[in-house]
Amino acid sequence: MAVTLEKIPGQEERVILSMGPQHPSTHGVLRLVLELEGETVVRALFDIGYLHTGFEKSFEALTYSQGITLTDRMDYLAPLSNNLGFCLAIEKLLGLEVPPRAQWTRVLLTELTRIQSHLVWLGTHALELGAMSVFLYCFREREDILRIFELVSGQRMMTSYFRVGGLALEPPLGWLRRVEKFVEMFPPRLEEYEGLLTRNPIWLKRTVGVGHISTEDAVALSLSGPSLRASGVKWDIRKAEPYSSYDKFQFNVPTRPEGDVYARYLVRMDEMRESLKIVRQAMEGMPGGPIKANAPHFVLPDRESMKTSIEALIYHFKLVTEGFHPPVGEVYQTIESPRGEIGFYIVSDGSPKPYRCHVRAPSFANLQTLLKIVEGHLLADVVACIASLDTVLGEVDR
Amino acid sequence: MGNILKEITNSATALAKGFSITFKTMLRPTVTENYPHQPPTFEDRYRGLHVLRRDENGLEKCVACFLCAAACPSNCIYIEAAENTAAHRISAAERYAKVYNIDYNRCIFCGYCVEACPCDAITHGHGFEISAYDTNALIYRKEQLLEPLPASAKK
């Protein structure tokens, strides 16, 4: 049933406006129902589910390693972060130790994912507030990162590159040189975006003081990620519960006390710089060694031994046709995705397919704050508020 | 009065800075690929349309072991196996794929089939222009997927 707002008796002159689901500024198929007093939003409701894909149910029909392909498609702007969260959850269930080189590569690639996801956010955010060139510049740089993903995994967006116990493929020779080229090129470009926006009077008028959310409300509504840090809470899973060797990297967690759209913008801009720092550290400290854990019952053998050893070939056949049998139990693993705290809750009944897989999607939780944020604002600012939360509807309606 | 003047100068400097950036960018070389007027470029690993490989004698590498079909998360591979005979030899091993269909309505180009194949028979090519008006046309047969016979095997 469609979501509607009833008019309050005595307030019949207020207009009820349906915004979306095809509105270009709602970042996907989000429908908002707004009650307007003149141009001011008095009440708001949202209607989600237009992009419902049934991913959580689909997980139950696929083996653990096949499920990785679904995680790509939930949050299509941060496929590698989702791959990582899902793989880490299964590795926790199996008690697998991932070799350092795989961990470092994972960190490097997820930080690049964070940068490219923030670039899409920045580009679309600026576009919606009328700055067309920022959008084009952001997508130019994003393309460089996507080419690195294509170089490494074979696909720009639907990478499915992380596997249970390590990586799918040996990264190609010379790929770090490509990353290095990007890392060198990017900081001046970041300065350019800042030059276009940070002091721009139009940008300031549209963002400063708009879409304010207090620290208490942000925590109460379980906001996470950069949006939470822009409300003054220093909470980052990479620091709070380090995974994949994040404790071995030096970086800061940028926060802002203001809690408005401008603060969320500044936090994400600083985050890109911090991510770049991590990428640089991962590149310089990249250890040697294998890219997969030595666990023949769970991890596919490498192609060399699969072709030369009959034992490896048997494991290969068994793993591909049947999958692996994890111990009975349940596991929850969160990671810091570009949008916030993404968690995978997996229940295993000992069969090769998960009994249940629930995703704690940051976009879904962050979107709940939108109703609070837009209240009392002008209709035109609703667009800025939606953009500043950086939700991906594919993840909301998974 | 001082505030207004300050605002005007601040705005003017910010705008001048912004426009200097766009102007500088105007003079940079373009990065746009001119697809479809020029062919797009891909990295080596790009996962495009599948190619079924042949060995050096022109025989098909696929031995119909069904691993790719089992690995596929979207169930888009359909295989019917048949026995090779001395008179009718298609692959070097015992069996060959009589029917090998990939349903590109369902394929998600995840590369699991390529990873699963123990004979390197299925690989990803760089083809990508497969849009069609008819879903039936998207079910590719073995003949469409096989790479052409090598020159050395042609008689």
XYZ file of C-alpha atoms in Angstrom:
553
model
C 0.000 0.000 0.000
C 1.289 3.383 -0.884
C 2.428 5.613 1.935
C 0.205 8.664 2.403
C -0.076 11.529 4.839
C -3.480 12.462 6.255
C -4.290 16.143 6.486
C -4.570 17.464 9.998
C -8.018 18.994 10.716
C -7.757 22.762 10.717
C -4.646 22.695 8.551
C -6.343 21.921 5.247
C -4.428 24.607 3.367
C -1.213 22.589 3.709
C -0.139 20.816 0.558
C 0.797 17.136 0.544
C 3.459 16.573 -2.053
C 4.792 13.289 -3.338
C 8.453 13.538 -4.310
C 9.833 10.612 -6.237
C 10.254 7.718 -6.819
C 11.466 8.900 -10.218
C 12.767 12.216 -8.992
C 16.341 12.592 -10.276
C 17.630 13.935 -6.969
C 16.508 11.123 -4.698
C 19.525 8.943 -5.562
C 17.556 5.988 -6.756
C 13.947 5.096 -6.328
C 13.074 6.756 -3.052
C 9.652 8.308 -2.617
C 9.094 11.052 -0.079
C 5.714 12.312 1.044
C 6.046 15.850 2.274
C 3.522 18.058 3.996
C 4.258 21.636 3.083
C 3.312 24.855 4.767
C 4.077 27.238 1.956
C 7.568 26.121 0.997
C 8.506 24.711 4.391
C 8.373 21.014 5.139
C 6.253 20.364 8.210
C 6.089 16.591 8.168
C 7.717 13.970 6.038
C 7.377 10.279 5.421
C 9.261 8.095 3.064
C 8.284 5.137 1.014
C 10.959 2.564 0.283
C 10.848 -0.827 -1.378
C 10.745 0.212 -5.027
C 14.092 -1.430 -5.570
C 13.373 -4.534 -3.520
C 15.552 -7.338 -4.826
C 15.295 -10.024 -2.162
C 19.058 -10.325 -1.756
C 18.816 -11.544 1.817
C 16.576 -14.405 0.730
C 18.731 -15.113 -2.305
C 21.734 -15.677 -0.044
C 19.963 -18.780 1.256
C 19.863 -20.293 -2.222
C 23.546 -19.767 -3.018
C 26.661 -21.296 -1.535
C 28.832 -19.059 0.622
C 31.267 -18.227 -2.133
C 28.511 -17.638 -4.684
C 26.909 -15.220 -2.231
C 29.802 -12.814 -2.729
C 28.365 -11.871 -6.122
C 25.189 -10.666 -4.407
C 27.064 -8.367 -2.054
C 28.499 -6.478 -5.039
C 25.063 -5.611 -6.208
C 23.614 -4.383 -2.938
C 25.703 -1.298 -2.553
C 26.812 -0.881 -6.127
C 28.982 2.118 -5.311
C 31.115 0.208 -2.819
C 31.248 -3.368 -4.083
C 34.609 -4.204 -2.562
C 33.625 -3.013 0.910
C 30.633 -5.314 0.795
C 32.748 -8.201 -0.486
C 35.072 -7.638 2.428
C 32.338 -7.549 5.055
C 30.773 -10.758 3.799
C 34.093 -12.579 3.461
C 35.213 -11.473 6.923
C 31.984 -12.772 8.417
C 32.461 -16.190 6.828
C 36.134 -16.240 7.804
C 35.117 -15.495 11.378
C 32.678 -18.405 11.210
C 35.358 -20.732 9.863
C 38.127 -19.356 12.058
C 40.303 -18.715 9.015
C 43.479 -16.666 9.184
C 44.010 -14.584 6.051
C 47.635 -14.085 4.931
C 49.029 -10.554 5.381
C 49.421 -9.839 1.675
C 45.733 -10.521 1.081
C 44.838 -8.327 4.056
C 46.976 -5.451 2.806
C 45.546 -5.733 -0.701
C 42.051 -5.776 0.755
C 42.743 -2.631 2.761
C 44.218 -0.882 -0.256
C 41.291 -1.736 -2.492
C 38.587 -0.924 0.064
C 40.153 2.460 0.684
C 40.148 3.121 -3.051
C 36.486 2.054 -2.966
C 35.855 4.625 -0.258
C 37.437 7.335 -2.379
C 35.461 6.427 -5.479
C 32.224 6.162 -3.524
C 32.822 9.577 -1.980
C 33.592 10.930 -5.446
C 30.194 9.789 -6.702
C 28.596 11.333 -3.646
C 30.460 14.607 -4.116
C 29.695 14.735 -7.830
C 25.977 14.072 -7.470
C 25.677 16.258 -4.383
C 27.242 19.180 -6.203
C 25.215 18.489 -9.320
C 21.991 18.662 -7.364
C 22.975 21.987 -5.925
C 23.825 23.259 -9.374
C 27.565 22.719 -9.766
C 27.816 20.744 -12.966
C 31.581 20.813 -13.455
C 32.342 19.218 -10.082
C 30.288 16.231 -11.174
C 32.302 15.844 -14.367
C 35.628 16.221 -12.577
C 34.684 13.683 -9.910
C 33.661 11.108 -12.465
C 36.897 11.675 -14.340
C 38.925 10.706 -11.279
C 36.516 7.937 -10.336
C 37.110 6.365 -13.718
C 40.804 6.034 -12.867
C 39.943 4.055 -9.747
C 37.462 1.919 -11.644
C 40.171 1.152 -14.173
C 42.362 -0.054 -11.329
C 39.522 -2.337 -10.230
C 39.177 -3.582 -13.802
C 42.908 -4.179 -13.968
C 42.862 -6.223 -10.793
C 39.546 -8.040 -10.863
C 38.283 -7.803 -14.434
C 35.248 -5.663 -13.778
C 34.827 -1.977 -13.041
C 32.000 -2.255 -10.584
C 30.821 -5.808 -9.937
C 34.251 -6.919 -8.849
C 33.606 -10.037 -6.680
C 37.320 -9.958 -6.049
C 37.597 -10.921 -2.397
C 37.023 -14.578 -1.634
C 36.707 -16.530 1.562
C 40.288 -16.899 2.764
C 41.905 -14.327 0.508
C 41.664 -12.978 -3.004
C 40.244 -14.464 -6.199
C 43.274 -13.866 -8.378
C 46.879 -12.869 -8.055
C 46.936 -9.093 -8.723
C 48.610 -8.427 -12.082
C 52.234 -7.353 -12.287
C 52.766 -3.644 -12.047
C 49.338 -2.875 -10.639
C 50.854 -0.942 -7.735
C 52.439 1.424 -10.230
C 48.957 2.260 -11.488
C 47.814 2.860 -7.918
C 50.864 5.029 -7.311
C 50.065 7.094 -10.364
C 46.597 7.695 -9.025
C 47.825 8.512 -5.524
C 50.184 11.115 -6.955
C 47.598 12.620 -9.249
C 44.735 12.773 -6.786
C 45.676 15.300 -4.030
C 45.848 18.315 -6.385
C 42.508 17.242 -7.849
C 41.049 17.156 -4.353
C 42.294 20.728 -3.934
C 40.445 21.624 -7.109
C 37.121 20.295 -5.788
C 37.684 22.202 -2.598
C 38.588 25.286 -4.591
C 35.315 25.022 -6.449
C 33.107 24.397 -3.439
C 34.493 25.020 0.041
C 34.459 28.833 -0.093
C 31.910 29.186 -2.853
C 29.172 31.554 -1.587
C 26.360 29.637 -3.309
C 27.588 26.324 -1.919
C 27.861 27.828 1.571
C 24.358 29.305 1.403
C 22.910 25.960 0.361
C 24.739 23.830 2.927
C 25.742 25.717 6.097
C 23.108 25.268 8.792
C 20.965 23.116 6.514
C 19.872 19.641 7.539
C 21.141 19.851 11.093
C 21.084 16.767 13.278
C 22.243 16.848 16.882
C 24.638 14.343 18.380
C 21.906 12.842 20.577
C 19.499 12.380 17.673
C 22.220 10.972 15.451
C 23.124 8.355 18.026
C 19.511 7.600 18.909
C 18.645 7.021 15.246
C 21.777 4.880 14.825
C 23.337 7.074 12.191
C 26.772 5.809 11.244
C 29.701 6.586 9.034
C 30.767 10.065 7.909
C 27.306 11.484 8.640
C 27.654 10.480 12.292
C 31.179 11.840 12.503
C 29.889 15.156 11.134
C 27.663 15.313 14.228
C 30.665 15.158 16.508
C 30.861 11.460 17.350
C 34.264 9.934 16.843
C 33.132 6.436 15.903
C 34.847 4.474 13.184
C 34.818 0.680 13.048
C 38.314 0.737 11.571
C 39.507 2.186 14.884
C 36.927 0.786 17.290
C 37.008 -2.851 16.176
C 39.919 -3.137 13.761
C 39.545 -5.786 11.079
C 41.826 -6.840 8.244
C 44.917 -5.321 9.958
C 43.543 -1.780 10.108
C 45.241 -1.449 13.495
C 48.580 -1.502 11.669
C 47.777 1.631 9.661
C 48.110 5.212 10.843
C 45.213 7.477 10.010
C 42.952 10.012 11.672
C 39.204 9.936 11.998
C 37.973 13.361 10.890
C 35.027 14.739 12.859
C 33.060 17.976 12.871
C 30.790 19.243 15.625
C 28.238 21.130 13.459
C 26.090 18.262 12.157
C 24.837 20.076 9.077
C 25.183 19.354 5.353
C 28.370 21.413 5.164
C 29.968 19.462 8.017
C 29.119 16.180 6.293
C 30.742 17.570 3.172
C 33.926 18.539 5.015
C 34.156 15.215 6.838
C 33.938 13.257 3.613
C 36.518 15.467 1.930
C 38.911 14.876 4.842
C 38.127 11.175 4.737
C 39.291 10.972 1.159
C 42.626 12.419 2.264
C 42.879 9.913 5.095
C 42.008 7.056 2.730
C 44.753 8.212 0.443
C 47.153 8.026 3.392
C 46.108 4.435 4.060
C 46.463 3.534 0.389
C 49.975 4.936 0.424
C 50.895 2.969 3.554
C 49.420 -0.234 2.149
C 51.330 0.278 -1.071
C 54.649 0.911 0.632
C 54.292 -1.817 3.219
C 52.805 -4.462 0.926
C 54.123 -7.759 2.313
C 54.983 -10.759 0.178
C 53.552 -14.225 0.442
C 50.437 -16.057 -0.649
C 47.127 -14.395 -1.440
C 44.998 -17.215 -0.080
C 44.837 -18.978 3.250
C 46.165 -22.510 3.304
C 42.878 -24.248 4.055
C 42.098 -26.795 1.350
C 38.674 -27.588 2.794
C 37.462 -24.021 2.356
C 39.667 -22.233 -0.152
C 40.054 -23.128 -3.821
C 43.562 -24.374 -4.623
C 45.643 -22.193 -6.907
C 45.517 -23.158 -10.558
C 49.076 -24.409 -10.657
C 48.548 -27.072 -8.010
C 45.028 -27.811 -9.247
C 46.537 -28.925 -12.539
C 49.483 -30.829 -11.123
C 48.199 -32.451 -7.943
C 45.293 -34.891 -7.974
C 44.502 -34.044 -4.358
C 44.122 -30.355 -5.153
C 41.957 -31.242 -8.153
C 39.643 -33.303 -5.974
C 39.317 -30.395 -3.522
C 38.682 -28.073 -6.454
C 35.839 -30.276 -7.735
C 34.368 -30.668 -4.282
C 34.484 -26.962 -3.468
C 33.005 -25.875 -6.797
C 30.197 -28.425 -6.994
C 29.268 -28.640 -3.347
C 30.820 -25.699 -1.491
C 32.260 -26.025 1.982
C 30.578 -27.020 5.237
C 31.147 -24.406 7.958
C 30.511 -25.272 11.601
C 26.990 -24.761 12.944
C 26.661 -21.364 14.533
C 26.026 -17.705 13.967
C 28.344 -14.819 13.384
C 28.162 -11.050 13.090
C 30.816 -8.916 11.495
C 30.735 -5.175 10.894
C 33.045 -3.096 8.792
C 33.244 0.585 7.972
C 31.865 0.977 4.470
C 31.934 4.394 2.784
C 28.353 4.885 3.942
C 28.831 3.708 7.502
C 28.587 0.575 9.504
C 27.717 -2.415 7.339
C 27.163 -5.649 9.207
C 26.635 -9.200 8.043
C 24.799 -11.581 10.320
C 25.083 -15.151 9.109
C 23.435 -18.210 10.616
C 24.932 -21.492 9.574
C 23.241 -24.884 9.936
C 26.344 -26.698 8.759
C 25.204 -26.926 5.136
C 27.100 -25.232 2.278
C 24.446 -22.519 2.072
C 23.694 -19.997 4.818
C 20.533 -20.690 6.781
C 19.974 -16.960 7.099
C 21.966 -13.922 6.116
C 20.905 -10.550 7.385
C 22.585 -7.335 6.344
C 22.748 -4.340 8.617
C 22.774 -1.809 5.814
C 24.123 1.644 6.688
C 22.000 3.318 4.011
C 18.839 1.925 5.562
C 19.703 3.124 9.056
C 20.983 6.483 7.842
C 17.847 7.085 5.829
C 15.758 6.925 9.030
C 17.310 10.201 10.116
C 16.102 11.955 6.975
C 12.636 12.636 8.374
C 14.177 14.396 11.347
C 16.638 16.286 9.180
C 14.207 17.727 6.623
C 11.603 18.948 9.101
C 11.369 22.717 9.113
C 13.484 23.114 6.003
C 12.599 24.503 2.613
C 11.539 22.109 -0.106
C 14.653 22.957 -2.115
C 16.868 21.934 0.796
C 15.353 18.454 0.950
C 17.473 17.601 -2.063
C 20.637 18.720 -0.267
C 19.665 16.701 2.809
C 19.108 13.494 0.868
C 22.393 13.925 -0.963
C 24.357 14.635 2.213
C 23.303 11.314 3.762
C 24.711 9.479 0.737
C 22.270 6.572 0.678
C 22.286 3.892 -1.976
C 18.808 2.573 -2.542
C 20.077 -0.804 -3.667
C 21.258 -1.317 -0.134
C 18.144 0.108 1.502
C 15.830 -2.373 -0.235
C 18.128 -5.342 -0.276
C 28.472 48.331 5.480
C 31.850 46.718 6.214
C 30.173 43.301 6.353
C 28.630 43.687 2.936
C 31.941 44.787 1.455
C 33.660 41.826 3.075
C 31.041 39.456 1.712
C 31.390 40.899 -1.762
C 35.178 40.544 -1.760
C 34.997 37.018 -0.303
C 32.463 35.962 -2.908
C 34.469 37.557 -5.689
C 37.688 35.774 -4.689
C 35.881 32.442 -4.316
C 34.268 32.821 -7.713
C 37.538 33.882 -9.322
C 39.242 30.818 -7.850
C 36.471 28.520 -9.049
C 36.487 29.911 -12.554
C 40.282 29.713 -12.730
C 39.980 25.971 -12.027
C 37.363 25.406 -14.725
C 39.401 27.503 -17.143
C 42.555 25.508 -16.410
C 40.637 22.272 -16.972
C 39.454 23.574 -20.322
C 43.045 23.669 -21.515
C 43.866 20.130 -20.352
C 43.760 17.220 -22.785
C 40.383 15.467 -22.870
C 40.006 12.087 -21.201
C 36.732 11.096 -22.853
C 36.613 7.918 -24.908
C 34.769 8.459 -28.155
C 32.718 5.298 -28.045
C 31.011 4.226 -30.366
C 33.006 6.196 -32.918
C 36.221 4.707 -31.569
C 36.538 1.263 -29.978
C 36.725 1.352 -26.181
C 39.828 0.144 -24.371
C 39.810 -2.641 -21.808
C 42.233 -4.041 -19.292
C 43.464 -7.563 -20.029
C 41.324 -9.133 -17.340
C 38.099 -7.520 -18.482
C 35.266 -9.997 -18.104
C 33.298 -9.798 -21.325
C 31.493 -12.261 -23.535
C 32.730 -15.815 -22.976
C 34.966 -17.585 -25.437
C 35.228 -21.381 -25.576
C 38.810 -22.300 -26.336
C 40.357 -24.922 -28.597
C 43.666 -26.686 -28.148
C 46.555 -26.497 -30.597
C 45.004 -29.240 -32.753
C 41.738 -27.407 -33.103
C 39.902 -29.776 -30.741
C 37.587 -28.244 -28.178
C 39.082 -27.965 -24.721
C 35.741 -28.472 -22.982
C 35.304 -31.988 -21.637
C 31.763 -31.455 -20.313
C 32.603 -31.793 -16.619
C 29.777 -29.396 -15.628
C 31.949 -27.502 -13.140
C 31.154 -24.140 -14.734
C 27.433 -24.864 -14.541
C 27.815 -25.817 -10.881
C 29.859 -22.727 -10.039
C 27.482 -20.311 -11.762
C 25.535 -18.241 -9.191
C 22.832 -17.407 -11.723
C 22.414 -20.846 -13.330
C 22.894 -19.565 -16.827
C 25.005 -22.383 -18.276
C 23.325 -25.399 -19.848
C 25.416 -28.361 -21.022
C 24.592 -31.683 -22.646
C 27.485 -34.097 -22.729
C 28.231 -36.764 -25.321
C 30.949 -39.396 -25.816
C 33.746 -38.881 -28.318
C 34.267 -41.703 -30.802
C 37.251 -42.411 -33.019
C 35.259 -41.376 -36.065
C 33.724 -38.314 -34.457
C 36.230 -36.605 -32.221
C 35.378 -33.182 -30.831
C 37.541 -32.906 -27.723
C 40.751 -34.608 -26.646
C 39.172 -36.334 -23.647
C 36.403 -38.922 -23.309
C 33.458 -36.600 -23.410
C 32.616 -33.337 -25.074
C 29.849 -30.782 -24.780
C 27.221 -31.573 -27.407
C 25.213 -28.570 -26.298
C 26.769 -25.641 -24.487
C 24.443 -22.697 -23.989
C 25.009 -19.546 -21.990
C 21.900 -17.550 -21.254
C 23.019 -13.920 -21.357
C 19.673 -12.855 -19.959
C 20.921 -14.276 -16.692
C 24.718 -14.103 -16.849
C 26.216 -11.614 -14.393
C 29.815 -11.818 -15.694
C 31.184 -12.758 -12.283
C 33.912 -15.002 -13.690
C 33.124 -17.982 -11.454
C 32.843 -20.315 -14.467
C 36.298 -19.328 -15.650
C 37.677 -19.852 -12.168
C 36.013 -23.263 -11.933
C 37.069 -24.645 -15.326
C 39.859 -27.198 -14.807
C 40.746 -27.269 -18.525
C 40.904 -23.515 -19.265
C 38.170 -24.201 -21.791
C 35.949 -21.259 -20.926
C 37.467 -17.797 -20.731
C 36.257 -14.236 -20.821
C 36.747 -12.359 -24.048
C 36.398 -8.616 -24.440
C 33.126 -8.687 -26.332
C 30.351 -6.669 -24.761
C 27.946 -5.449 -27.433
C 25.308 -8.157 -27.035
C 22.101 -6.196 -26.676
C 19.191 -7.648 -28.629
C 15.514 -6.983 -29.233
C 14.630 -10.601 -28.514
C 15.543 -12.499 -25.354
C 15.856 -15.715 -27.373
C 18.732 -14.158 -29.264
C 20.584 -13.787 -25.965
C 20.859 -17.523 -25.410
C 24.215 -18.144 -27.030
C 24.930 -21.584 -28.510
C 28.249 -23.341 -28.513
C 28.849 -22.345 -32.121
C 28.603 -18.664 -31.211
C 30.906 -19.020 -28.223
C 33.657 -21.161 -29.742
C 36.776 -19.450 -30.935
C 37.511 -19.991 -34.657
C 39.705 -22.904 -35.731
C 43.403 -22.033 -35.606
C 45.071 -21.753 -39.011
C 47.299 -24.750 -38.244
C 44.284 -27.043 -37.784
C 42.516 -26.067 -41.016
C 42.905 -28.558 -43.825
